[in-house]
XYZ file of C-alpha atoms in Angstrom:
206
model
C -18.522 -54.832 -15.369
C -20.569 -53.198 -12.704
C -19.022 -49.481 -11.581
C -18.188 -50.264 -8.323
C -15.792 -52.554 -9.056
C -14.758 -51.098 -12.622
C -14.059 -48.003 -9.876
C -11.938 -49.939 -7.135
C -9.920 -51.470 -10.476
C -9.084 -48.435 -11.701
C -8.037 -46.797 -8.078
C -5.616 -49.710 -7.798
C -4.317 -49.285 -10.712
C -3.602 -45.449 -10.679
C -1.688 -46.520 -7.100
C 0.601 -48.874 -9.043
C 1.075 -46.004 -12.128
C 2.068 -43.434 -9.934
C 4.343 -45.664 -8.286
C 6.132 -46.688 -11.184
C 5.937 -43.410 -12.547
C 8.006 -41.691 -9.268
C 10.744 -43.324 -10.881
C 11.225 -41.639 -14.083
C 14.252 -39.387 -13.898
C 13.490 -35.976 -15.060
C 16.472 -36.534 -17.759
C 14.423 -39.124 -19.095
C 10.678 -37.086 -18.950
C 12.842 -34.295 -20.975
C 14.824 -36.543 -23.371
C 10.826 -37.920 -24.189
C 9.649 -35.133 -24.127
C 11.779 -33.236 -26.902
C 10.810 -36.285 -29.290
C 6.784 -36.383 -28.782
C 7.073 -32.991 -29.218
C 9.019 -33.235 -32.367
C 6.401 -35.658 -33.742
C 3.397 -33.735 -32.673
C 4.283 -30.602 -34.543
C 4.594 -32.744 -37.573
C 1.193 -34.141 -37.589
C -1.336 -32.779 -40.374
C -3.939 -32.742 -37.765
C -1.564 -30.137 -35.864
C 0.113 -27.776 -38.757
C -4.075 -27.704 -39.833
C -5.220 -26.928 -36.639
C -6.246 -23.113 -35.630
C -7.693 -23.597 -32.307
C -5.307 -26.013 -29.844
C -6.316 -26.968 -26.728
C -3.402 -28.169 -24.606
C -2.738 -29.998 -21.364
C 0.027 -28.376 -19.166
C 1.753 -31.010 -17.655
C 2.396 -32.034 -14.043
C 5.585 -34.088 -12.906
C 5.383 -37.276 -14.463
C 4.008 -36.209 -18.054
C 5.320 -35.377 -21.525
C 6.173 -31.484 -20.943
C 4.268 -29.307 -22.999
C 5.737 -25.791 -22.552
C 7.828 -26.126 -26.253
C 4.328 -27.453 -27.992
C 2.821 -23.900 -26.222
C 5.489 -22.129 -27.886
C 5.358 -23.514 -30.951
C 1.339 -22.469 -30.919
C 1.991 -18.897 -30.611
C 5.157 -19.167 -32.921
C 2.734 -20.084 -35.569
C -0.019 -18.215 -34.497
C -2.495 -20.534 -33.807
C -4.686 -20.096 -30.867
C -3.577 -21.923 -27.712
C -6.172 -23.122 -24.911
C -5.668 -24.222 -21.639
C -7.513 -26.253 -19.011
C -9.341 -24.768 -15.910
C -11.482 -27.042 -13.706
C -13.618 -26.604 -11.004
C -14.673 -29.957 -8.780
C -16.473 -31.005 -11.564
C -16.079 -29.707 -14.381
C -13.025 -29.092 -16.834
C -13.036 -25.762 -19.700
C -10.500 -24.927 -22.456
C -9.542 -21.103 -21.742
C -7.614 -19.171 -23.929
C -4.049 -18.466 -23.276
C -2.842 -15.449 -24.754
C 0.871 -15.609 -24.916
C 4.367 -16.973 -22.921
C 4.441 -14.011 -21.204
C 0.633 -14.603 -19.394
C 1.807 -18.155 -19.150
C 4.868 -18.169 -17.293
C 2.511 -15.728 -14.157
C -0.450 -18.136 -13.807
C -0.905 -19.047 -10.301
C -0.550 -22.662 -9.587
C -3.134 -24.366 -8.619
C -3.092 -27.912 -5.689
C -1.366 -29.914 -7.832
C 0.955 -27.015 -9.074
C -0.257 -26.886 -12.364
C -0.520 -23.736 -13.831
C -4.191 -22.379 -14.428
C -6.080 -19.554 -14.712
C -7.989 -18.347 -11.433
C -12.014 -18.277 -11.900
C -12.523 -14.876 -11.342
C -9.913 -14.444 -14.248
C -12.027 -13.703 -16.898
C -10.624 -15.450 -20.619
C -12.678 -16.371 -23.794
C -13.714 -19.782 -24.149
C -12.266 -22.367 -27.482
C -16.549 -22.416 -28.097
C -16.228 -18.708 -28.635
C -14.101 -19.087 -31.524
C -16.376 -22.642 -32.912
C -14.557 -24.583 -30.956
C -11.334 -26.654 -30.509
C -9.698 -28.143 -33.741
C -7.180 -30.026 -32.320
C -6.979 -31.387 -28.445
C -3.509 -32.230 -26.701
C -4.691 -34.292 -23.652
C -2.369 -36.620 -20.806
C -3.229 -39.384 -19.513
C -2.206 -41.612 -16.743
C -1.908 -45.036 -18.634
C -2.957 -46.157 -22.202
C -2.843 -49.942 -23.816
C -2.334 -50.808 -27.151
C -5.832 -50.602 -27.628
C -5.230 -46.517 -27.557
C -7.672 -47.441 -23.878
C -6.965 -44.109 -21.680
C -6.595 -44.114 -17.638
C -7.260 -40.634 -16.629
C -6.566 -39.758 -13.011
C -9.893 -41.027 -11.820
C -11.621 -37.304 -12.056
C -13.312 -37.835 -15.658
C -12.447 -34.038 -16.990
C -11.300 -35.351 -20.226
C -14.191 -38.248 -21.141
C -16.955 -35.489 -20.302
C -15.327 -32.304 -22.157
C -14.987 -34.592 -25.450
C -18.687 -35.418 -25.252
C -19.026 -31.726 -25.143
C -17.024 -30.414 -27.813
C -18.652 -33.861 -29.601
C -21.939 -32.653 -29.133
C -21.485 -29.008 -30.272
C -19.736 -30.303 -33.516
C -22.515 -31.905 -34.026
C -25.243 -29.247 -33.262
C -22.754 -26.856 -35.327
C -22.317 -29.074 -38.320
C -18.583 -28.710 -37.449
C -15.737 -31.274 -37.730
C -15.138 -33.189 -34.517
C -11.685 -32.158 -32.825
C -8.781 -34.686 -33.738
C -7.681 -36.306 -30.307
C -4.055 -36.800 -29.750
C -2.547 -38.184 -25.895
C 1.261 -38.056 -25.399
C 2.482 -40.436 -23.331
C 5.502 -41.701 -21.589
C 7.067 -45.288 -21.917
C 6.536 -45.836 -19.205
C 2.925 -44.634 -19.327
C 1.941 -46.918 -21.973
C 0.591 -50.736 -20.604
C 1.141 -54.234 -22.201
C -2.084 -55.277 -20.070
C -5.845 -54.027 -21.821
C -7.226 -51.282 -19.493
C -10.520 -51.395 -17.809
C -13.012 -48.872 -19.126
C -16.750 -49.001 -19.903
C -18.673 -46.487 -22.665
C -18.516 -43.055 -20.581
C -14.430 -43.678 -21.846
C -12.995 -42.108 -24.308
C -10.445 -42.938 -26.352
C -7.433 -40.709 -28.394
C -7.273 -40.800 -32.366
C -3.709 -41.469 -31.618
C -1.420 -41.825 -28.926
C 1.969 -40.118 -29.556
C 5.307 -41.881 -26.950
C 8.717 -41.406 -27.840
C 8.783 -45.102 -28.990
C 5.980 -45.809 -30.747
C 2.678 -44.098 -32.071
C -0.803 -45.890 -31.274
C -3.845 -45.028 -34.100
């Protein structure tokens, strides 16, 4: 499919998800929410895991602040996202307390400033374990970001410096939202990539 159109597919597509998405109670985003949650801190992949990067989540996404907690609680290390127009790191967050005064950025996400200077996941051999949203998946565990590509270009990253650093690759896990996951297969080409498992409150994709 050529990109221009794979492109104008996808736009529509994120117009009808958020649309369907503005109806999700908040009851029901928090009721979800407490069982991903409960399922992600079961996983292997997780209670293994030193280094966790972690999404923090905007309106219509599984809430991550208990998953956060739960990092520190066991002492792991706990990275967050900060993006510039193009680009996306995995800064590290060092406790609740720095959490809960990050200034919001436009879409009133939490994140660190960039003149706030943090160490990088790469500083400490990189991420283990990544936590990452989404705006749709299919059963296929296909992914529908929100159209800036942050997430298909840091995994080729952290895939390439595994690689140059004999490393394991990070396990990839998305938590979704019912409502979030598609009967319909998504469009994506080879730049997309996909979760090692995709964690809702009904179901778990791998």
């Amino acid at each position: 499919m050529a990109t221009t159109s794979l492109r104008a597919i996808k736009t529509a597509l994120r117009k009808g998800l958020r649309t369907r998405l503005a109806q999700v109670t908040h009851q029901s985003i928090q009721r979800q929410s407490a069982l991903v949650t409960t399922q992600l801190l079961a996983l292997p992949q997780y209670e293994q895991a030193t280094n966790v990067c972690v999404y923090i989540n905007m309106d219509a996404e599984i809430i991550t602040r208990a998953i956060i907690e739960d990092i520190f609680a066991k002492q792991k290390r706990c990275f967050i996202p900060r993006c510039t127009p193009t680009t996306m790191d995995m800064v590290l967050l060092r406790d609740m307390a720095d959490y809960d005064t990050l200034p919001r950025n436009k879409w009133n996400i939490p994140e660190p400033l960039p003149t706030d200077v943090r160490d990088n996941v790469f500083d400490y051999g990189g991420p283990h374990l990544i936590i990452m949203p989404g705006l749709a998946f299919d059963t296929n565990k296909n992914r529908l970001g929100h159209g800036k590509g942050y997430y298909d270009k840091y995994i080729k990253r952290c895939l390439e410096y595994s690689e140059q650093q004999g490393n394991q690759p990070p396990y990839l896990v998305a938590l979704a939202l019912n409502e979030q996951i598609v009967s319909e297969p998504l469009p994506c080409n080879e730049f997309d990539e996909k979760p090692h498992q995709i964690i809702s409150s009904e179901r778990v994709l791998q």
